[in-house]
């Protein structure tokens, strides 16, 4: 088993942390995992992304050209990764920041209004967690429960009080995606 | 120890601390800065020495000074900063004091960029400083290996009174992976018979210097280094093998290039192609012998690096023209994807290869599209 | 000969090795003063010296202490490395003006700015002695050297650097003075200054440096005796002797 | 009456630089032109009486070649 | 021009002047100082720029600055000083500006001594600075060659917008020989399309830099350098042959080691042994091709160097194990005498040689007596 | 819009490229002032700039002059190389405090001592901006940075270097002043100083340097407006504004 | 009566740093929260009358984003 | 033809210049020639020596282990080079600075009281030229006349007035050696 995930968005959208949480959860599930940020010309501002690879065996390349799993938190990310995706993969799109539909029919595109959901829960910063929840619907190797455990273990102390809201974000995203995936399949 | 998710650069820093690092001297440079920043907090916490030096030149000479006293000491930097340390490294080698230097390599030459590269292989392995010396050079490909090799680097440096470098590309430095830290080793000072830590009423005075004004004495010193190097070559070669048993094509790559190749190898195996991977862990001493042996039984080699083919020449030296050696490299901070290497494997499995044309030239032709 | 007859003897801080310096070169005097001070302070046993690249490259042969040999100009960095891991040792560098003020400018300024608790003995002989008398940053205006054969033209070759004046602007500096080695009185004053510099270190009061005006009979093309006169008549007016910085804490020291 | 002193100049260290000669307030030192040290220098020596043991010669000697002695009459400080 | 007796270092200085040197920046170091001292007099006399820099680091960056304006500029130093220039050299290479650097090599590593050595071969030829770049490296063996190659170095540097190094050992620098100086070439500034000498109302502004933040751009730049290097390899290889026609044993040595070998070869020929000599003049680009060809027809090679066998590996790469390659080196400032090399020739003519054991190891065994 | 209505427009010394600086970073103000001065002096066409390594590494993108990019800290050496072969050009370096006062200390001191006829614009923002806000030689005592997380402890991490004070001890320096960019009045004074520095060079009167107190909102973790207050309240008391050295010849210049 | 002036803020250069806002003596500038520049910043604009064309905003702007105009009534020096 | 000469003595004895003059003369005679000083640990003071190689063809090694021709201007040089000499070679010894006879019978040792002769001519500094003259007796490739020409061409202007004395030194040395070599042969 090997699954590669790319998470991409604007600088402040919590892209890197979202990847780390998945990496923690995968690790706690006894998987091999790598997390790598894109660091480069666009260090200051601009888009940020990270790649997470989860596998049963020693992981080779920590980077992936044609990912099976992508979270695109904004339009530029959506535009960039949609064409790169593996056939049959799942692309979670933050519908709140995107004004177009899917161009590819050979992948599963899941639209989640992550911003709105986050705001409903009461914290705009949870956008990333909504999207992560949505992704989990296509990533059976990591359960919502392990991800919650991982969050609990690794959220900085000063944010621990936000755990319930994080959990809610995850589940709302998960539910939203499951519905759509059920339809697709 | 349980596994934790560690970022490569910070893992190296903590591993050094646990290996008994008594002093760190460094200067910020991307993509290495986390090593320095981590130790700027961690070392004072433990009452150990940390100095943000005025420059890499200052840093390497602070390392040199502390190394003379016999304690465990290191610096870290990235390509341009390491170039500034060449004189100091040559002095450290010439004085035969142990020291550890980490190079988180980036795109070059010149200011280049901060993306991952492996283009300082020759500098590290074949001597960027003046004079005849050899450095032990370790090349981790994962965060766990970065930890383990950092610890090892101190042991080897001390054992052989040698400079020991850990060279990694920015990928390994910036990547997070689950890894296990070794136990904290208490700092303890060895009773060396060479270190200049002052007489303290216990012994005759000692001098540490790299001057041998009489050429015959300098030659003796050079021979001493060379003979020591033969011991190191005999005892310290390390590499990792993947699917070599029945391999007809063998890929050789270190660090990230090696692990990217692993993905390609797995894919190729899944397609029924008999390909294996040799990943040097010590790039100096270089695993000549195992390549020599492989050259006697495989059909071809593919060397893959994130540079223009620097280790390639060491492989060719070991293969001695017996079978074709092909090359695939990306440069300037570009990290290859597995499918690029898979393409090379396919190509090699298909066409008849020639050992006549230099693999770099052939690769350059293939790169014409870039 | 009775012990009590002895007025002056070769200091214990010295080894038996004769120096390689040219006859009459005051590098030797500076050495002797350092050796005497280390002996008088009783710290020979815990001292680590850092030799430079320059005529004093072999300084390590002459002092009865541990010694290391730095790359050209980098002695303050090496000393920093040593002192930081061995804070209870006495660590000093001995550097020429080419070493300290030309190639090693970055290292000396930063060691001083950090208030690195080391002592620097700085030999200003207005040229690069070892490599055959080229112009140094300290070469006097108009002075002839092998790389300024028509005399240093400050417009083209730059102005001399007054090291003590410059370094004493730095907050990390505890003790920074200039002395000369050209006559008995000044040699005595130089020795007192060296003592104060080491006392500064012994008490942890920061960076200490003694600049010593010194001769280079060989490259100046003068007899040793005339070289002393040159120091007095030409160097001292340009490089005034004096205390450039003595921190208040150090002023309290009584020896 | 000034103290009576005497000096010893080491053949191993003296390089005949003459600094002691020009510094000696009593002008009792000269180079010994009839003697060569193993290194090929004419070393310094006292050529007449009058040394007071003031140790100024030792103070200026770059090669720490001079040992100074004095008859014990009254306390005189060693050169600092 | 009539021949005059020239000292190597001064000859290089005057040759540079005649080649149109507009600026020299350097720092004293034995055994190179005569270059600096000579130019400290000569350049101002001609109204050209001379600066005794604060250090080699300062010097190479002054060279870098002047090189950007498009004038002919050089520095010179010796081993430890050249190590300090590694960052600057990498920048010069990365910016693609022409510059000349002379290294009068001495014994090392570290402070070492001031006797003649060739131990900076790897640093010069295989890249002592970070990143992928190649330097053109010329290795004169006589004063006349030092003159000719100094002049050539400026032409090559400009032609290929490359760093060009002249590496010689202290012997060639300190030796006097009759030699002919070229005519004085008037200083004339070329109308390059790349140099930053200010717009002056004539053109758009220009930038010179070695930054390529985007790895793909940096890779393109790396490829540009590599392809240029192939042109250089194709056009600029230079070497000298002695008695190769019927040679059964071929000695390969550069600089002083090469000329010492010549004496041994003559003696051996007098004794009826069929031995020849190949003396590389460009050690980079290296004369791979001619060695490759020779390897097809001779019985064995003997590489002789004043180091531990650095060029040796380049020879072995060209020979590819077809015939034995033996090695004889002296190190640390020791210059071999012809009879030592003659002994090696005798040994090679007598015993059956094996291509199996590494020639350096075999040589080390033979050096056990030192 | 009529030409005569125009009170202020983007200077011609600038290219059209927007800078990569963080919002509110006063690197931009310094750039603008230099561009305005070059324009007003009419020397854009004969100017060659030397960019440093630091946040201003891309300075070459913004000025409408030839530009080269120096290795970290070596801009004064590169500028020397350029000026010596092109003495009629205007050559300036633009350097941060990490670049100039940390790694580049040797080069700046020697360019100054030589009286190298170049102009240095020195941006003191009390940290290494580009690499993420580490301690610089100019970081204030007690100031928190990513490599001095508990605040700079001068006893261990050394004392800040006052560059203008230090360099003005050198005879080769013609013009050396400190200004600030934190309010309109000081920006005007800064511009005057930059003008004087370039005039110094244009008249061949030696080395000129303008130190500018500048902000780094990103790494200081403050809004741009609060950063200006920090300059006024914390940096200026430690780094007093003023004329540290203006040679007599330069004092005569009327513009 | 103060001179009447006006400013133009370039969408290309303005990064919404607010330095002009706090420097404007007439307090007539604010960020335009209803507009985003291509780079994603809310740019500065004048939100009410009162601009005198004093150009102080341009003087403090780190991005040379402001062009300042003034009705030609009497001569006012440009900012130096 | 190839002849190697080592000239050795104390620092101030004009050893390097003596070698240069021979090199000039050889060059002016149309020969190939190399001159190389020993530079090394003993840079300051101590002994100095240089090696001159004269040949018809391109010269290989500029250094020689077993020289056929040596000038030893002092005892340490004599002690050092006597054992190294080629069988049949000629060793010119400055008898003024040496208090022993020859140890080897398989070389020609020529004793010249170079200091005395130089003092007789009126300039102690001519010791080296007396010895060079003596050497020429065993070096037919360079005639006294070409050497005189070389001296004339290369003696610094301020020393040109000393030419006659230099010539005399050369000839006195030459005569002294010729006598001895005649006996030996
Ligand atoms: C990196 C480097 N550059 C240059 C040299 C050559 N060098 C040796 S000593 C010296 C100058 C010494 O002058 P100074 O420090 O004044 O000492 P002095 O001999 O006058 O006492 C130089 C340039 C060197 N050894 N290493
Ligand atoms: C030799 C070398 N060392 C280190 C670096 C990394 N580096 C880049 S910029 C910088 C510091 C810049 O700080 P400063 O000069 O103050 O400029 P600022 O960004 O604050 O404007 C450093 C350390 C480098 N590029 N090269
Ligand atoms: S060269 Fe000058 S400084 Fe060096 S030992 Fe001789 S006299 Fe002293
Ligand atoms: S000062 Fe010392 S070395 Fe010089 S002559 Fe006198 S005793 Fe000898
Ligand atoms: S001790 Fe005094 S009086 Fe005696 S020789 Fe020395 S200087 Fe002269
Ligand atoms: S990091 Fe700091 S100095 Fe750099 S551009 Fe941003 S605010 Fe300015
Ligand atoms: S100062 Fe300039 S960049 Fe900042 S908000 Fe005002 S106009 Fe925009
Ligand atoms: S010109 Fe003056 S008044 Fe008008 S907006 Fe700018 S600062 Fe305000
Ligand atoms: Mg000196
Ligand atoms: Mg800064």
GROMACS .gro file of N, CA, C and O in nm, chain H residues 42-96:
model
  220
 1637UNK      N    1   6.482   2.675   0.554
 1637UNK     CA    2   6.596   2.759   0.593
 1637UNK      C    3   6.596   2.893   0.520
 1637UNK      O    4   6.702   2.948   0.491
 1638UNK      N    5   6.474   2.947   0.491
 1638UNK     CA    6   6.467   3.071   0.416
 1638UNK      C    7   6.547   3.184   0.479
 1638UNK      O    8   6.613   3.261   0.412
 1639UNK      N    9   6.537   3.197   0.608
 1639UNK     CA   10   6.605   3.305   0.678
 1639UNK      C   11   6.738   3.253   0.730
 1639UNK      O   12   6.741   3.169   0.818
 1640UNK      N   13   6.849   3.301   0.673
 1640UNK     CA   14   6.979   3.258   0.718
 1640UNK      C   15   7.006   3.115   0.680
 1640UNK      O   16   6.938   3.058   0.595
 1641UNK      N   17   7.104   3.055   0.741
 1641UNK     CA   18   7.137   2.917   0.712
 1641UNK      C   19   7.200   2.904   0.574
 1641UNK      O   20   7.243   3.002   0.515
 1642UNK      N   21   7.203   2.782   0.523
 1642UNK     CA   22   7.268   2.762   0.395
 1642UNK      C   23   7.173   2.790   0.280
 1642UNK      O   24   7.052   2.781   0.293
 1643UNK      N   25   7.234   2.826   0.170
 1643UNK     CA   26   7.156   2.852   0.048
 1643UNK      C   27   7.219   2.769  -0.063
 1643UNK      O   28   7.340   2.746  -0.062
 1644UNK      N   29   7.139   2.723  -0.154
 1644UNK     CA   30   7.199   2.659  -0.270
 1644UNK      C   31   7.109   2.675  -0.390
 1644UNK      O   32   6.991   2.708  -0.379
 1645UNK      N   33   7.168   2.656  -0.506
 1645UNK     CA   34   7.088   2.656  -0.627
 1645UNK      C   35   7.141   2.551  -0.721
 1645UNK      O   36   7.257   2.508  -0.710
 1646UNK      N   37   7.055   2.508  -0.810
 1646UNK     CA   38   7.094   2.407  -0.908
 1646UNK      C   39   7.083   2.468  -1.046
 1646UNK      O   40   6.981   2.532  -1.077
 1647UNK      N   41   7.187   2.450  -1.126
 1647UNK     CA   42   7.184   2.497  -1.265
 1647UNK      C   43   7.200   2.375  -1.354
 1647UNK      O   44   7.288   2.293  -1.331
 1648UNK      N   45   7.110   2.362  -1.450
 1648UNK     CA   46   7.124   2.253  -1.546
 1648UNK      C   47   7.144   2.314  -1.684
 1648UNK      O   48   7.071   2.407  -1.723
 1649UNK      N   49   7.244   2.264  -1.754
 1649UNK     CA   50   7.275   2.315  -1.889
 1649UNK      C   51   7.266   2.197  -1.984
 1649UNK      O   52   7.319   2.089  -1.955
 1650UNK      N   53   7.197   2.217  -2.095
 1650UNK     CA   54   7.181   2.104  -2.186
 1650UNK      C   55   7.159   2.151  -2.328
 1650UNK      O   56   7.134   2.270  -2.353
 1651UNK      N   57   7.170   2.057  -2.422
 1651UNK     CA   58   7.144   2.088  -2.562
 1651UNK      C   59   6.996   2.078  -2.593
 1651UNK      O   60   6.946   2.141  -2.685
 1652UNK      N   61   6.929   1.992  -2.521
 1652UNK     CA   62   6.789   1.968  -2.552
 1652UNK      C   63   6.702   2.012  -2.434
 1652UNK      O   64   6.753   2.047  -2.327
 1653UNK      N   65   6.572   2.008  -2.454
 1653UNK     CA   66   6.474   2.043  -2.352
 1653UNK      C   67   6.513   1.977  -2.220
 1653UNK      O   68   6.535   1.856  -2.214
 1654UNK      N   69   6.517   2.055  -2.115
 1654UNK     CA   70   6.564   2.001  -1.987
 1654UNK      C   71   6.449   1.937  -1.911
 1654UNK      O   72   6.340   1.995  -1.902
 1655UNK      N   73   6.477   1.819  -1.860
 1655UNK     CA   74   6.376   1.751  -1.778
 1655UNK      C   75   6.383   1.806  -1.637
 1655UNK      O   76   6.355   1.924  -1.614
 1656UNK      N   77   6.427   1.723  -1.545
 1656UNK     CA   78   6.430   1.763  -1.405
 1656UNK      C   79   6.522   1.882  -1.383
 1656UNK      O   80   6.638   1.881  -1.424
 1657UNK      N   81   6.475   1.986  -1.318
 1657UNK     CA   82   6.562   2.099  -1.285
 1657UNK      C   83   6.644   2.072  -1.159
 1657UNK      O   84   6.727   2.154  -1.121
 1658UNK      N   85   6.616   1.961  -1.095
 1658UNK     CA   86   6.688   1.925  -0.973
 1658UNK      C   87   6.771   1.800  -1.002
 1658UNK      O   88   6.738   1.723  -1.092
 1659UNK      N   89   6.873   1.780  -0.923
 1659UNK     CA   90   6.959   1.664  -0.947
 1659UNK      C   91   7.002   1.604  -0.814
 1659UNK      O   92   7.028   1.677  -0.718
 1660UNK      N   93   7.005   1.474  -0.812
 1660UNK     CA   94   7.039   1.406  -0.687
 1660UNK      C   95   7.189   1.385  -0.678
 1660UNK      O   96   7.248   1.408  -0.574
 1661UNK      N   97   7.251   1.343  -0.787
 1661UNK     CA   98   7.394   1.314  -0.789
 1661UNK      C   99   7.462   1.404  -0.890
 1661UNK      O  100   7.485   1.366  -1.004
 1662UNK      N  101   7.496   1.525  -0.848
 1662UNK     CA  102   7.549   1.622  -0.944
 1662UNK      C  103   7.691   1.585  -0.988
 1662UNK      O  104   7.770   1.532  -0.909
 1663UNK      N  105   7.725   1.615  -1.114
 1663UNK     CA  106   7.863   1.596  -1.159
 1663UNK      C  107   7.949   1.716  -1.125
 1663UNK      O  108   8.071   1.706  -1.122
 1664UNK      N  109   7.887   1.832  -1.100
 1664UNK     CA  110   7.962   1.955  -1.074
 1664UNK      C  111   7.904   2.025  -0.951
 1664UNK      O  112   7.784   2.050  -0.946
 1665UNK      N  113   7.993   2.056  -0.858
 1665UNK     CA  114   7.947   2.123  -0.737
 1665UNK      C  115   8.046   2.230  -0.697
 1665UNK      O  116   8.167   2.213  -0.711
 1666UNK      N  117   7.992   2.343  -0.652
 1666UNK     CA  118   8.076   2.441  -0.582
 1666UNK      C  119   8.032   2.441  -0.437
 1666UNK      O  120   7.913   2.465  -0.409
 1667UNK      N  121   8.125   2.415  -0.345
 1667UNK     CA  122   8.092   2.419  -0.202
 1667UNK      C  123   8.169   2.534  -0.141
 1667UNK      O  124   8.292   2.530  -0.131
 1668UNK      N  125   8.095   2.638  -0.101
 1668UNK     CA  126   8.165   2.757  -0.051
 1668UNK      C  127   8.191   2.750   0.098
 1668UNK      O  128   8.259   2.838   0.152
 1669UNK      N  129   8.135   2.651   0.166
 1669UNK     CA  130   8.165   2.638   0.309
 1669UNK      C  131   8.166   2.491   0.349
 1669UNK      O  132   8.133   2.403   0.268
 1670UNK      N  133   8.199   2.466   0.472
 1670UNK     CA  134   8.217   2.328   0.517
 1670UNK      C  135   8.087   2.248   0.515
 1670UNK      O  136   8.084   2.136   0.463
 1671UNK      N  137   7.977   2.305   0.568
 1671UNK     CA  138   7.854   2.226   0.564
 1671UNK      C  139   7.818   2.182   0.422
 1671UNK      O  140   7.772   2.070   0.400
 1672UNK      N  141   7.840   2.270   0.326
 1672UNK     CA  142   7.808   2.235   0.187
 1672UNK      C  143   7.901   2.124   0.139
 1672UNK      O  144   7.858   2.031   0.068
 1673UNK      N  145   8.026   2.137   0.175
 1673UNK     CA  146   8.124   2.036   0.135
 1673UNK      C  147   8.080   1.900   0.192
 1673UNK      O  148   8.070   1.799   0.120
 1674UNK      N  149   8.051   1.901   0.321
 1674UNK     CA  150   8.009   1.776   0.387
 1674UNK      C  151   7.884   1.718   0.323
 1674UNK      O  152   7.869   1.597   0.308
 1675UNK      N  153   7.793   1.808   0.285
 1675UNK     CA  154   7.667   1.759   0.231
 1675UNK      C  155   7.682   1.701   0.092
 1675UNK      O  156   7.626   1.595   0.061
 1676UNK      N  157   7.756   1.770   0.006
 1676UNK     CA  158   7.753   1.730  -0.135
 1676UNK      C  159   7.862   1.632  -0.175
 1676UNK      O  160   7.848   1.561  -0.274
 1677UNK      N  161   7.972   1.629  -0.100
 1677UNK     CA  162   8.078   1.537  -0.141
 1677UNK      C  163   8.026   1.395  -0.159
 1677UNK      O  164   8.049   1.332  -0.264
 1678UNK      N  165   7.953   1.342  -0.063
 1678UNK     CA  166   7.907   1.204  -0.081
 1678UNK      C  167   7.805   1.186  -0.192
 1678UNK      O  168   7.786   1.076  -0.241
 1679UNK      N  169   7.738   1.294  -0.230
 1679UNK     CA  170   7.632   1.282  -0.331
 1679UNK      C  171   7.684   1.284  -0.473
 1679UNK      O  172   7.610   1.253  -0.566
 1680UNK      N  173   7.810   1.323  -0.489
 1680UNK     CA  174   7.855   1.352  -0.626
 1680UNK      C  175   7.866   1.230  -0.715
 1680UNK      O  176   7.891   1.119  -0.669
 1681UNK      N  177   7.846   1.257  -0.844
 1681UNK     CA  178   7.864   1.154  -0.944
 1681UNK      C  179   8.010   1.115  -0.951
 1681UNK      O  180   8.097   1.201  -0.943
 1682UNK      N  181   8.037   0.989  -0.971
 1682UNK     CA  182   8.175   0.944  -0.991
 1682UNK      C  183   8.233   1.019  -1.110
 1682UNK      O  184   8.167   1.035  -1.213
 1683UNK      N  185   8.356   1.068  -1.093
 1683UNK     CA  186   8.420   1.139  -1.203
 1683UNK      C  187   8.387   1.286  -1.208
 1683UNK      O  188   8.440   1.359  -1.290
 1684UNK      N  189   8.301   1.330  -1.121
 1684UNK     CA  190   8.261   1.470  -1.121
 1684UNK      C  191   8.368   1.561  -1.063
 1684UNK      O  192   8.472   1.514  -1.013
 1685UNK      N  193   8.342   1.690  -1.071
 1685UNK     CA  194   8.438   1.786  -1.019
 1685UNK      C  195   8.373   1.871  -0.908
 1685UNK      O  196   8.266   1.927  -0.929
 1686UNK      N  197   8.442   1.875  -0.797
 1686UNK     CA  198   8.392   1.948  -0.682
 1686UNK      C  199   8.486   2.062  -0.650
 1686UNK      O  200   8.603   2.039  -0.617
 1687UNK      N  201   8.438   2.184  -0.665
 1687UNK     CA  202   8.520   2.301  -0.632
 1687UNK      C  203   8.494   2.337  -0.486
 1687UNK      O  204   8.379   2.366  -0.449
 1688UNK      N  205   8.597   2.334  -0.406
 1688UNK     CA  206   8.582   2.361  -0.263
 1688UNK      C  207   8.651   2.493  -0.229
 1688UNK      O  208   8.765   2.516  -0.272
 1689UNK      N  209   8.582   2.575  -0.155
 1689UNK     CA  210   8.641   2.699  -0.107
 1689UNK      C  211   8.730   2.667   0.012
 1689UNK      O  212   8.682   2.658   0.126
 1690UNK      N  213   8.857   2.653  -0.016
 1690UNK     CA  214   8.950   2.608   0.087
 1690UNK      C  215   8.954   2.704   0.207
 1690UNK      O  216   8.980   2.662   0.319
 1691UNK      N  217   8.922   2.830   0.182
 1691UNK     CA  218   8.927   2.929   0.290
 1691UNK      C  219   8.831   2.896   0.404
 1691UNK      O  220   8.850   2.940   0.516
   0.00000   0.00000   0.00000
